[in-house]
PDB file of C-alpha atoms in Angstrom:
ATOM      1  CA  MET C  27     183.789 125.820 143.080  1.00 96.00           C
ATOM      2  CA  LEU C  28     181.906 122.288 142.565  1.00 98.00           C
ATOM      3  CA  VAL C  29     178.799 122.494 140.345  1.00 98.00           C
ATOM      4  CA  VAL C  30     176.814 119.158 139.839  1.00 98.00           C
ATOM      5  CA  PHE C  31     174.031 118.038 137.370  1.00 98.00           C
ATOM      6  CA  GLU C  32     171.511 116.448 138.131  1.00 97.00           C
ATOM      7  CA  GLY C  33     168.090 114.838 137.373  1.00 94.00           C
ATOM      8  CA  ILE C  34     166.769 111.416 135.994  1.00 91.00           C
ATOM      9  CA  ASP C  35     168.182 109.271 133.054  1.00 86.00           C
ATOM     10  CA  GLY C  36     167.359 111.075 129.683  1.00 84.00           C
ATOM     11  CA  ALA C  37     167.230 114.983 131.190  1.00 89.00           C
ATOM     12  CA  GLY C  38     169.960 115.548 128.750  1.00 90.00           C
ATOM     13  CA  LYS C  39     172.662 115.833 131.338  1.00 94.00           C
ATOM     14  CA  SER C  40     175.554 114.593 129.203  1.00 93.00           C
ATOM     15  CA  THR C  41     175.149 117.077 126.665  1.00 94.00           C
ATOM     16  CA  GLN C  42     174.318 119.971 128.685  1.00 97.00           C
ATOM     17  CA  VAL C  43     177.535 118.873 130.706  1.00 98.00           C
ATOM     18  CA  ARG C  44     179.745 119.000 127.480  1.00 97.00           C
ATOM     19  CA  ARG C  45     178.475 122.472 126.660  1.00 97.00           C
ATOM     20  CA  LEU C  46     179.231 124.271 129.696  1.00 98.00           C
ATOM     21  CA  VAL C  47     182.692 123.200 130.354  1.00 97.00           C
ATOM     22  CA  GLN C  48     183.335 124.056 126.529  1.00 97.00           C
ATOM     23  CA  SER C  49     181.852 127.077 127.212  1.00 96.00           C
ATOM     24  CA  LEU C  50     183.852 127.881 130.234  1.00 97.00           C
ATOM     25  CA  ARG C  51     186.867 126.718 128.935  1.00 96.00           C
ATOM     26  CA  ASP C  52     186.634 129.278 125.779  1.00 96.00           C
ATOM     27  CA  GLU C  53     185.746 131.912 128.637  1.00 95.00           C
ATOM     28  CA  ASN C  54     189.953 130.310 129.951  1.00 95.00           C
ATOM     29  CA  TRP C  55     188.131 128.954 133.243  1.00 95.00           C
ATOM     30  CA  ASP C  56     190.090 126.122 134.851  1.00 96.00           C
ATOM     31  CA  VAL C  57     187.939 123.447 134.749  1.00 98.00           C
ATOM     32  CA  VAL C  58     188.076 119.890 135.655  1.00 98.00           C
ATOM     33  CA  VAL C  59     184.500 117.259 135.002  1.00 98.00           C
ATOM     34  CA  ASP C  60     184.226 113.591 135.797  1.00 98.00           C
ATOM     35  CA  ARG C  61     181.354 111.722 136.475  1.00 97.00           C
ATOM     36  CA  GLU C  62     179.231 109.252 138.933  1.00 97.00           C
ATOM     37  CA  PRO C  63     179.112 106.657 139.217  1.00 95.00           C
ATOM     38  CA  THR C  64     182.917 106.497 138.418  1.00 96.00           C
ATOM     39  CA  ASP C  65     185.117 104.192 136.323  1.00 95.00           C
ATOM     40  CA  LYS C  66     186.781 102.736 139.678  1.00 95.00           C
ATOM     41  CA  GLU C  67     185.765  99.893 140.955  1.00 95.00           C
ATOM     42  CA  HIS C  68     182.864 100.425 142.892  1.00 95.00           C
ATOM     43  CA  GLY C  69     181.445 102.141 139.771  1.00 94.00           C
ATOM     44  CA  ARG C  70     182.036  99.767 137.597  1.00 93.00           C
ATOM     45  CA  ARG C  71     180.218  97.133 139.684  1.00 92.00           C
ATOM     46  CA  LEU C  72     177.263 100.099 139.998  1.00 91.00           C
ATOM     47  CA  ARG C  73     177.562 100.181 136.068  1.00 88.00           C
ATOM     48  CA  GLU C  74     177.530  96.285 135.888  1.00 87.00           C
ATOM     49  CA  SER C  75     174.172  96.045 137.787  1.00 84.00           C
ATOM     50  CA  ALA C  76     171.973  98.519 135.978  1.00 76.00           C
ATOM     51  CA  LEU C  77     172.322  95.782 133.087  1.00 77.00           C
ATOM     52  CA  ALA C  78     172.552  92.060 134.918  1.00 77.00           C
ATOM     53  CA  GLY C  79     170.008  92.565 137.500  1.00 78.00           C
ATOM     54  CA  ARG C  80     170.232  95.676 140.238  1.00 80.00           C
ATOM     55  CA  LEU C  81     171.562  95.024 143.995  1.00 88.00           C
ATOM     56  CA  SER C  82     169.616  95.623 147.251  1.00 91.00           C
ATOM     57  CA  PRO C  83     169.000  99.083 147.521  1.00 89.00           C
ATOM     58  CA  SER C  84     171.753  98.932 150.399  1.00 93.00           C
ATOM     59  CA  GLU C  85     174.105  96.737 148.703  1.00 93.00           C
ATOM     60  CA  GLU C  86     173.507  99.765 146.296  1.00 92.00           C
ATOM     61  CA  LEU C  87     173.988 102.762 148.551  1.00 94.00           C
ATOM     62  CA  ALA C  88     177.076 101.223 149.708  1.00 96.00           C
ATOM     63  CA  LEU C  89     178.705 101.054 146.558  1.00 96.00           C
ATOM     64  CA  PHE C  90     177.723 104.378 145.799  1.00 96.00           C
ATOM     65  CA  ILE C  91     179.240 105.680 149.019  1.00 97.00           C
ATOM     66  CA  ALA C  92     182.410 104.256 148.711  1.00 97.00           C
ATOM     67  CA  ASP C  93     182.574 104.674 145.360  1.00 98.00           C
ATOM     68  CA  ARG C  94     182.215 108.520 146.450  1.00 98.00           C
ATOM     69  CA  ARG C  95     184.577 108.258 148.900  1.00 98.00           C
ATOM     70  CA  GLN C  96     186.866 107.631 146.598  1.00 98.00           C
ATOM     71  CA  HIS C  97     186.095 110.533 144.012  1.00 98.00           C
ATOM     72  CA  VAL C  98     186.023 113.107 147.010  1.00 98.00           C
ATOM     73  CA  SER C  99     189.290 112.149 147.922  1.00 98.00           C
ATOM     74  CA  GLU C 100     191.045 111.393 144.255  1.00 98.00           C
ATOM     75  CA  PHE C 101     188.957 113.964 142.406  1.00 98.00           C
ATOM     76  CA  ILE C 102     187.209 116.288 143.535  1.00 98.00           C
ATOM     77  CA  LEU C 103     188.892 117.563 146.688  1.00 98.00           C
ATOM     78  CA  PRO C 104     192.213 118.373 144.835  1.00 98.00           C
ATOM     79  CA  GLY C 105     190.619 120.164 142.219  1.00 98.00           C
ATOM     80  CA  LEU C 106     188.316 122.234 144.619  1.00 98.00           C
ATOM     81  CA  ASP C 107     192.357 122.778 146.652  1.00 98.00           C
ATOM     82  CA  ASP C 108     194.279 123.436 143.212  1.00 97.00           C
ATOM     83  CA  GLY C 109     191.508 126.426 142.650  1.00 95.00           C
ATOM     84  CA  LYS C 110     189.252 124.429 140.005  1.00 96.00           C
ATOM     85  CA  LEU C 111     185.929 124.873 138.938  1.00 97.00           C
ATOM     86  CA  VAL C 112     184.705 121.139 139.438  1.00 98.00           C
ATOM     87  CA  ILE C 113     181.725 120.222 137.301  1.00 98.00           C
ATOM     88  CA  LEU C 114     179.981 116.784 138.029  1.00 98.00           C
ATOM     89  CA  ASP C 115     177.648 114.649 136.343  1.00 98.00           C
ATOM     90  CA  ARG C 116     175.609 113.348 138.861  1.00 97.00           C
ATOM     91  CA  TYR C 117     176.431 112.950 143.040  1.00 98.00           C
ATOM     92  CA  TYR C 118     174.657 112.230 146.272  1.00 97.00           C
ATOM     93  CA  HIS C 119     171.475 113.756 145.207  1.00 97.00           C
ATOM     94  CA  SER C 120     171.208 111.185 142.537  1.00 95.00           C
ATOM     95  CA  ASN C 121     171.712 108.401 145.358  1.00 94.00           C
ATOM     96  CA  ALA C 122     168.749 110.763 147.500  1.00 96.00           C
ATOM     97  CA  ALA C 123     166.651 110.193 144.085  1.00 95.00           C
ATOM     98  CA  TYR C 124     167.396 106.671 143.063  1.00 91.00           C
ATOM     99  CA  GLN C 125     167.774 104.652 146.345  1.00 93.00           C
ATOM    100  CA  GLY C 126     165.328 106.720 147.938  1.00 95.00           C
ATOM    101  CA  SER C 127     162.668 105.567 145.040  1.00 92.00           C
ATOM    102  CA  ARG C 128     163.694 101.849 146.586  1.00 91.00           C
ATOM    103  CA  GLY C 129     162.328 102.371 149.888  1.00 93.00           C
ATOM    104  CA  LEU C 130     165.580 104.220 151.569  1.00 96.00           C
ATOM    105  CA  ASP C 131     165.273 107.176 153.341  1.00 97.00           C
ATOM    106  CA  TRP C 132     166.757 110.024 151.154  1.00 97.00           C
ATOM    107  CA  ARG C 133     166.734 112.440 153.884  1.00 97.00           C
ATOM    108  CA  GLU C 134     169.038 110.109 155.555  1.00 97.00           C
ATOM    109  CA  ILE C 135     171.135 109.247 152.152  1.00 97.00           C
ATOM    110  CA  ILE C 136     171.458 113.012 152.032  1.00 97.00           C
ATOM    111  CA  ARG C 137     173.250 112.955 155.461  1.00 97.00           C
ATOM    112  CA  GLN C 138     175.250 110.562 155.250  1.00 97.00           C
ATOM    113  CA  ASN C 139     176.827 111.823 152.203  1.00 97.00           C
ATOM    114  CA  GLU C 140     177.446 115.901 153.294  1.00 97.00           C
ATOM    115  CA  ALA C 141     179.472 113.804 156.627  1.00 98.00           C
ATOM    116  CA  PHE C 142     182.191 113.536 153.892  1.00 98.00           C
ATOM    117  CA  ALA C 143     181.122 114.605 150.869  1.00 98.00           C
ATOM    118  CA  PRO C 144     181.572 118.753 150.215  1.00 98.00           C
ATOM    119  CA  ARG C 145     178.233 120.176 149.270  1.00 97.00           C
ATOM    120  CA  PRO C 146     178.118 121.408 145.808  1.00 98.00           C
ATOM    121  CA  ASP C 147     178.128 125.536 145.514  1.00 98.00           C
ATOM    122  CA  LEU C 148     175.544 125.044 142.588  1.00 98.00           C
ATOM    123  CA  VAL C 149     173.098 122.002 141.468  1.00 98.00           C
ATOM    124  CA  LEU C 150     171.376 122.272 137.919  1.00 98.00           C
ATOM    125  CA  TRP C 151     168.609 119.929 138.166  1.00 97.00           C
ATOM    126  CA  LEU C 152     167.815 119.175 134.453  1.00 97.00           C
ATOM    127  CA  ASP C 153     163.744 118.506 135.414  1.00 95.00           C
ATOM    128  CA  ILE C 154     162.002 116.625 132.681  1.00 93.00           C
ATOM    129  CA  ASP C 155     158.696 114.137 132.604  1.00 90.00           C
ATOM    130  CA  PRO C 156     159.676 110.136 132.310  1.00 86.00           C
ATOM    131  CA  ALA C 157     157.943 109.800 129.553  1.00 80.00           C
ATOM    132  CA  VAL C 158     159.862 112.337 127.240  1.00 79.00           C
ATOM    133  CA  SER C 159     162.728 111.096 129.194  1.00 73.00           C
ATOM    134  CA  GLY C 160     162.044 107.261 128.148  1.00 67.00           C
ATOM    135  CA  ALA C 161     161.575 108.426 124.607  1.00 68.00           C
ATOM    136  CA  ARG C 162     164.974 110.201 124.070  1.00 63.00           C
ATOM    137  CA  ILE C 163     166.440 106.725 126.297  1.00 66.00           C
ATOM    138  CA  ARG C 164     164.973 104.715 123.029  1.00 68.00           C
ATOM    139  CA  SER C 165     165.810 107.263 120.653  1.00 72.00           C
ATOM    140  CA  ARG C 166     169.666 107.055 120.959  1.00 64.00           C
ATOM    141  CA  GLY C 167     169.294 103.436 120.144  1.00 61.00           C
ATOM    142  CA  ASP C 168     169.444 102.444 124.116  1.00 57.00           C
ATOM    143  CA  VAL C 169     167.393 100.184 125.550  1.00 55.00           C
ATOM    144  CA  ALA C 170     166.071 101.350 129.202  1.00 52.00           C
ATOM    145  CA  ASN C 171     168.288  99.463 132.217  1.00 50.00           C
ATOM    146  CA  GLN C 172     167.128  98.879 135.825  1.00 49.00           C
ATOM    147  CA  PHE C 173     167.483 101.909 136.423  1.00 51.00           C
ATOM    148  CA  GLU C 174     165.293 103.791 133.548  1.00 61.00           C
ATOM    149  CA  ARG C 175     161.961 102.391 133.593  1.00 68.00           C
ATOM    150  CA  ILE C 176     159.387 104.721 134.048  1.00 78.00           C
ATOM    151  CA  ASP C 177     157.706 104.101 136.814  1.00 80.00           C
ATOM    152  CA  GLN C 178     161.267 104.361 139.074  1.00 82.00           C
ATOM    153  CA  LEU C 179     161.964 107.153 137.001  1.00 86.00           C
ATOM    154  CA  GLN C 180     158.467 108.972 138.270  1.00 90.00           C
ATOM    155  CA  ARG C 181     159.261 108.049 142.103  1.00 91.00           C
ATOM    156  CA  CYS C 182     162.954 109.510 141.524  1.00 93.00           C
ATOM    157  CA  ARG C 183     161.608 112.910 140.233  1.00 93.00           C
ATOM    158  CA  GLN C 184     159.005 112.837 143.053  1.00 94.00           C
ATOM    159  CA  ILE C 185     162.356 112.802 145.406  1.00 96.00           C
ATOM    160  CA  TYR C 186     164.237 115.261 143.195  1.00 96.00           C
ATOM    161  CA  SER C 187     161.492 118.004 143.227  1.00 94.00           C
ATOM    162  CA  GLY C 188     160.887 117.497 147.374  1.00 95.00           C
ATOM    163  CA  ILE C 189     164.442 118.103 148.232  1.00 95.00           C
ATOM    164  CA  GLY C 190     164.157 122.026 149.090  1.00 89.00           C
ATOM    165  CA  ASP C 191     167.833 122.954 148.641  1.00 92.00           C
ATOM    166  CA  ASP C 192     168.220 126.512 148.101  1.00 92.00           C
ATOM    167  CA  ARG C 193     171.588 125.353 146.351  1.00 95.00           C
ATOM    168  CA  ILE C 194     169.164 123.346 143.291  1.00 97.00           C
ATOM    169  CA  VAL C 195     168.044 125.780 140.412  1.00 97.00           C
ATOM    170  CA  ARG C 196     165.474 123.744 138.471  1.00 97.00           C
ATOM    171  CA  ILE C 197     165.928 123.703 134.527  1.00 97.00           C
ATOM    172  CA  ASP C 198     163.003 122.521 131.983  1.00 95.00           C
ATOM    173  CA  GLY C 199     165.376 119.493 130.722  1.00 93.00           C
ATOM    174  CA  GLY C 200     161.745 119.063 128.295  1.00 90.00           C
ATOM    175  CA  CYS C 201     162.773 122.338 126.469  1.00 91.00           C
ATOM    176  CA  ASP C 202     165.302 122.979 123.146  1.00 93.00           C
ATOM    177  CA  GLU C 203     168.947 122.102 123.713  1.00 94.00           C
ATOM    178  CA  GLU C 204     169.852 125.576 123.479  1.00 96.00           C
ATOM    179  CA  SER C 205     167.066 126.720 125.883  1.00 97.00           C
ATOM    180  CA  VAL C 206     168.769 124.416 128.541  1.00 97.00           C
ATOM    181  CA  ALA C 207     172.088 125.725 127.547  1.00 97.00           C
ATOM    182  CA  ASN C 208     171.535 129.138 127.979  1.00 97.00           C
ATOM    183  CA  GLU C 209     169.430 128.712 131.111  1.00 97.00           C
ATOM    184  CA  ILE C 210     172.269 126.767 132.765  1.00 98.00           C
ATOM    185  CA  HIS C 211     175.175 129.591 131.931  1.00 97.00           C
ATOM    186  CA  SER C 212     172.943 131.749 133.121  1.00 97.00           C
ATOM    187  CA  ALA C 213     173.103 130.055 136.447  1.00 97.00           C
ATOM    188  CA  VAL C 214     176.551 129.034 136.546  1.00 97.00           C
ATOM    189  CA  SER C 215     177.599 132.799 135.602  1.00 95.00           C
ATOM    190  CA  ARG C 216     175.659 134.502 138.728  1.00 95.00           C
ATOM    191  CA  LEU C 217     177.133 131.962 140.773  1.00 95.00           C
ATOM    192  CA  ILE C 218     180.777 132.876 139.363  1.00 94.00           C
ATOM    193  CA  ALA C 219     179.984 136.628 139.842  1.00 93.00           C
ATOM    194  CA  SER C 220     178.782 136.260 143.345  1.00 92.00           C
ATOM    195  CA  ARG C 221     182.396 134.262 143.872  1.00 86.00           C
ATOM    196  CA  VAL C 222     184.905 136.573 142.281  1.00 75.00           C
ATOM    197  CA  PRO C 223     185.718 139.715 143.580  1.00 71.00           C
TER     198      PRO C 223
END
């Protein structure tokens, strides 16, 4: 099964990914976890651009897709083929939101990705007010990068809310960490129960 965490920066995805992975491993599930963009060549270029100055929307999207193609072939499909529970911190819905917020057609971005990338079994969308996420980014001592401007995050949130896919479960990322973790665990448990005899 493929479970994906999505949401704007500062929504708590990385924290909740760690919590879920630990919980599932405690329950003896064979879990592998990764993030996008990856730490491979294309992913590193994207991370550098977040600090040095963003590329054009089409250049960004091309790098994300190249990075994802490699990720699918080297990590995601092998994990799924081995019967593992694959968990990702971001996937192609992030491209729809972030490059869509810069003027690209987010529906076309999803279509392009789903032509080669496996569709997730569950997307956990941690929804949060960008003002709150911005405060979280600052409170952890980070300076907002080029992907984390409030106006940009507002547009990203609007796209996330409009995707309308029944695999997406909206979770209020503004709640306390424990409540969010419990809601995530419940959603994943329902998925597992529906797939495991």
